[in-house]
């Protein structure tokens, strides 16, 4: 039943698999639930769609299109 | 005012329209709100961005790119 | 795998059970997934925490504490 | 620490930057937090993925593909 | 149609009303939508349920129960 | 910038702190971001507000009030 959602920038396939593995293992160990009960969604965002301190991360990191 | 969000894999246009219709009708009938008050977003995800039991659904269904 | 979350006002136990049943049945039929794959969270909110048209629903419905 | 997420249709880069600026300024002033604490994600959706009153916005605005 | 959700600590009624008003006005002006289309939920959290930098805000601000 | 939200049942203070620590460490290591950039919210739910397979978890675990 635990549902985990992550909002983040672009990741590689390997990073996504590693996050899924790590979060699931931690949840199983800490919340005492079976692995198959842990559902997780990774939401990748363009930097221009993420704001921090009032400006977009595209602007903050000089990556505006 | 009810807001419904669905996290799911890829759907056809017909499936999305059917989900919107069915959820809205159920909400109207059960929660006694007018149809125009029911707002819904469908979020479609790549299988590699969905984790269940510690692995991605792309790996689980043998659909890794 | 489908994950459904509902943001709504206060509901009775019967209404919550009816929503869970109705949404799950619709999802199973339309998205062709098994019932046990459908995970759903109902988030109930105080009217003062819901805004529509620039004012809270507590104000809109004359129910401010 | 405040986290803001917006579900909306397609926006221009300028609109996204303006929303990030305006929401952050309002949050800083009202919730008395420093700007760098305000994290925000803008989620842009196709009209066919947004339902209102039981039909998709693509159908409602005559923009079905 | 725009849906805004805010995850934040405890607020006063006045702060919540001010946030609803400010976000809605900014959305109407920037995204060119009518006010009644803007739906917003404010989710207030205990500091022990918010993590930043690997510790809870309750611990960070010395407010552990 | 990564934002993590967890929907789960009731947890102890220790469990919440352990989840925050574990998820943050995994995110830092895998996504190569600094710890202070990782923001996380834990949303605890009553079993009657969680549906799986068409029924609430309160019913499934025989804990209906």
GROMACS .gro file of N, CA and C in nm, chain D residues 6-49:
model
  132
  201UNK      N    1   0.136   2.269  -0.966
  201UNK     CA    2   0.029   2.323  -1.050
  201UNK      C    3   0.002   2.225  -1.164
  202UNK      N    4  -0.124   2.189  -1.178
  202UNK     CA    5  -0.166   2.105  -1.292
  202UNK      C    6  -0.239   2.199  -1.387
  203UNK      N    7  -0.194   2.208  -1.510
  203UNK     CA    8  -0.249   2.309  -1.601
  203UNK      C    9  -0.228   2.264  -1.745
  204UNK      N   10  -0.284   2.338  -1.841
  204UNK     CA   11  -0.262   2.309  -1.984
  204UNK      C   12  -0.124   2.356  -2.026
  205UNK      N   13  -0.101   2.366  -2.158
  205UNK     CA   14   0.030   2.409  -2.207
  205UNK      C   15   0.049   2.559  -2.184
  206UNK      N   16   0.170   2.595  -2.137
  206UNK     CA   17   0.202   2.736  -2.112
  206UNK      C   18   0.328   2.774  -2.191
  207UNK      N   19   0.345   2.904  -2.212
  207UNK     CA   20   0.470   2.952  -2.274
  207UNK      C   21   0.576   2.960  -2.164
  208UNK      N   22   0.703   2.973  -2.207
  208UNK     CA   23   0.813   2.987  -2.110
  208UNK      C   24   0.790   3.110  -2.022
  209UNK      N   25   0.745   3.218  -2.084
  209UNK     CA   26   0.723   3.343  -2.010
  209UNK      C   27   0.614   3.323  -1.904
  210UNK      N   28   0.506   3.251  -1.941
  210UNK     CA   29   0.398   3.228  -1.843
  210UNK      C   30   0.450   3.145  -1.725
  211UNK      N   31   0.530   3.047  -1.755
  211UNK     CA   32   0.582   2.960  -1.646
  211UNK      C   33   0.671   3.042  -1.552
  212UNK      N   34   0.755   3.124  -1.610
  212UNK     CA   35   0.844   3.207  -1.526
  212UNK      C   36   0.764   3.306  -1.443
  213UNK      N   37   0.657   3.360  -1.503
  213UNK     CA   38   0.574   3.457  -1.430
  213UNK      C   39   0.499   3.389  -1.315
  214UNK      N   40   0.449   3.267  -1.340
  214UNK     CA   41   0.379   3.194  -1.232
  214UNK      C   42   0.474   3.163  -1.117
  215UNK      N   43   0.595   3.118  -1.151
  215UNK     CA   44   0.693   3.084  -1.048
  215UNK      C   45   0.723   3.208  -0.963
  216UNK      N   46   0.741   3.320  -1.029
  216UNK     CA   47   0.772   3.447  -0.959
  216UNK      C   48   0.656   3.489  -0.869
  217UNK      N   49   0.535   3.489  -0.927
  217UNK     CA   50   0.419   3.540  -0.853
  217UNK      C   51   0.384   3.451  -0.734
  218UNK      N   52   0.383   3.320  -0.754
  218UNK     CA   53   0.347   3.229  -0.643
  218UNK      C   54   0.452   3.238  -0.532
  219UNK      N   55   0.579   3.246  -0.573
  219UNK     CA   56   0.685   3.251  -0.472
  219UNK      C   57   0.675   3.378  -0.390
  220UNK      N   58   0.655   3.490  -0.458
  220UNK     CA   59   0.644   3.618  -0.386
  220UNK      C   60   0.527   3.616  -0.288
  221UNK      N   61   0.413   3.561  -0.334
  221UNK     CA   62   0.294   3.556  -0.247
  221UNK      C   63   0.323   3.466  -0.127
  222UNK      N   64   0.390   3.356  -0.149
  222UNK     CA   65   0.417   3.261  -0.040
  222UNK      C   66   0.513   3.321   0.061
  223UNK      N   67   0.614   3.390   0.011
  223UNK     CA   68   0.713   3.455   0.099
  223UNK      C   69   0.643   3.559   0.187
  224UNK      N   70   0.557   3.639   0.125
  224UNK     CA   71   0.491   3.748   0.199
  224UNK      C   72   0.390   3.694   0.299
  225UNK      N   73   0.310   3.594   0.257
  225UNK     CA   74   0.198   3.546   0.340
  225UNK      C   75   0.243   3.443   0.444
  226UNK      N   76   0.328   3.349   0.402
  226UNK     CA   77   0.365   3.239   0.493
  226UNK      C   78   0.496   3.267   0.567
  227UNK      N   79   0.556   3.386   0.539
  227UNK     CA   80   0.678   3.430   0.610
  227UNK      C   81   0.790   3.325   0.601
  228UNK      N   82   0.818   3.281   0.480
  228UNK     CA   83   0.930   3.190   0.456
  228UNK      C   84   1.027   3.257   0.361
  229UNK      N   85   1.155   3.216   0.362
  229UNK     CA   86   1.250   3.275   0.268
  229UNK      C   87   1.225   3.223   0.126
  230UNK      N   88   1.252   3.305   0.023
  230UNK     CA   89   1.226   3.262  -0.116
  230UNK      C   90   1.291   3.129  -0.151
  231UNK      N   91   1.414   3.110  -0.106
  231UNK     CA   92   1.485   2.988  -0.148
  231UNK      C   93   1.423   2.861  -0.088
  232UNK      N   94   1.328   2.879   0.005
  232UNK     CA   95   1.260   2.762   0.063
  232UNK      C   96   1.141   2.717  -0.021
  233UNK      N   97   1.101   2.800  -0.118
  233UNK     CA   98   0.978   2.772  -0.194
  233UNK      C   99   1.011   2.693  -0.321
  234UNK      N  100   0.963   2.568  -0.323
  234UNK     CA  101   0.988   2.477  -0.436
  234UNK      C  102   0.856   2.457  -0.512
  235UNK      N  103   0.861   2.463  -0.644
  235UNK     CA  104   0.738   2.460  -0.724
  235UNK      C  105   0.756   2.378  -0.851
  236UNK      N  106   0.656   2.297  -0.884
  236UNK     CA  107   0.658   2.220  -1.009
  236UNK      C  108   0.534   2.255  -1.092
  237UNK      N  109   0.555   2.280  -1.218
  237UNK     CA  110   0.444   2.307  -1.310
  237UNK      C  111   0.427   2.183  -1.399
  238UNK      N  112   0.307   2.123  -1.392
  238UNK     CA  113   0.279   2.003  -1.472
  238UNK      C  114   0.184   2.040  -1.585
  239UNK      N  115   0.234   2.040  -1.707
  239UNK     CA  116   0.152   2.075  -1.823
  239UNK      C  117   0.087   1.949  -1.879
  240UNK      N  118  -0.042   1.958  -1.914
  240UNK     CA  119  -0.118   1.841  -1.960
  240UNK      C  120  -0.182   1.867  -2.096
  241UNK      N  121  -0.193   1.761  -2.175
  241UNK     CA  122  -0.272   1.766  -2.298
  241UNK      C  123  -0.419   1.782  -2.258
  242UNK      N  124  -0.499   1.852  -2.337
  242UNK     CA  125  -0.641   1.873  -2.303
  242UNK      C  126  -0.717   1.741  -2.293
  243UNK      N  127  -0.672   1.638  -2.369
  243UNK     CA  128  -0.745   1.509  -2.363
  243UNK      C  129  -0.721   1.435  -2.233
  244UNK      N  130  -0.624   1.485  -2.154
  244UNK     CA  131  -0.596   1.421  -2.025
  244UNK      C  132  -0.659   1.494  -1.907
   0.00000   0.00000   0.00000
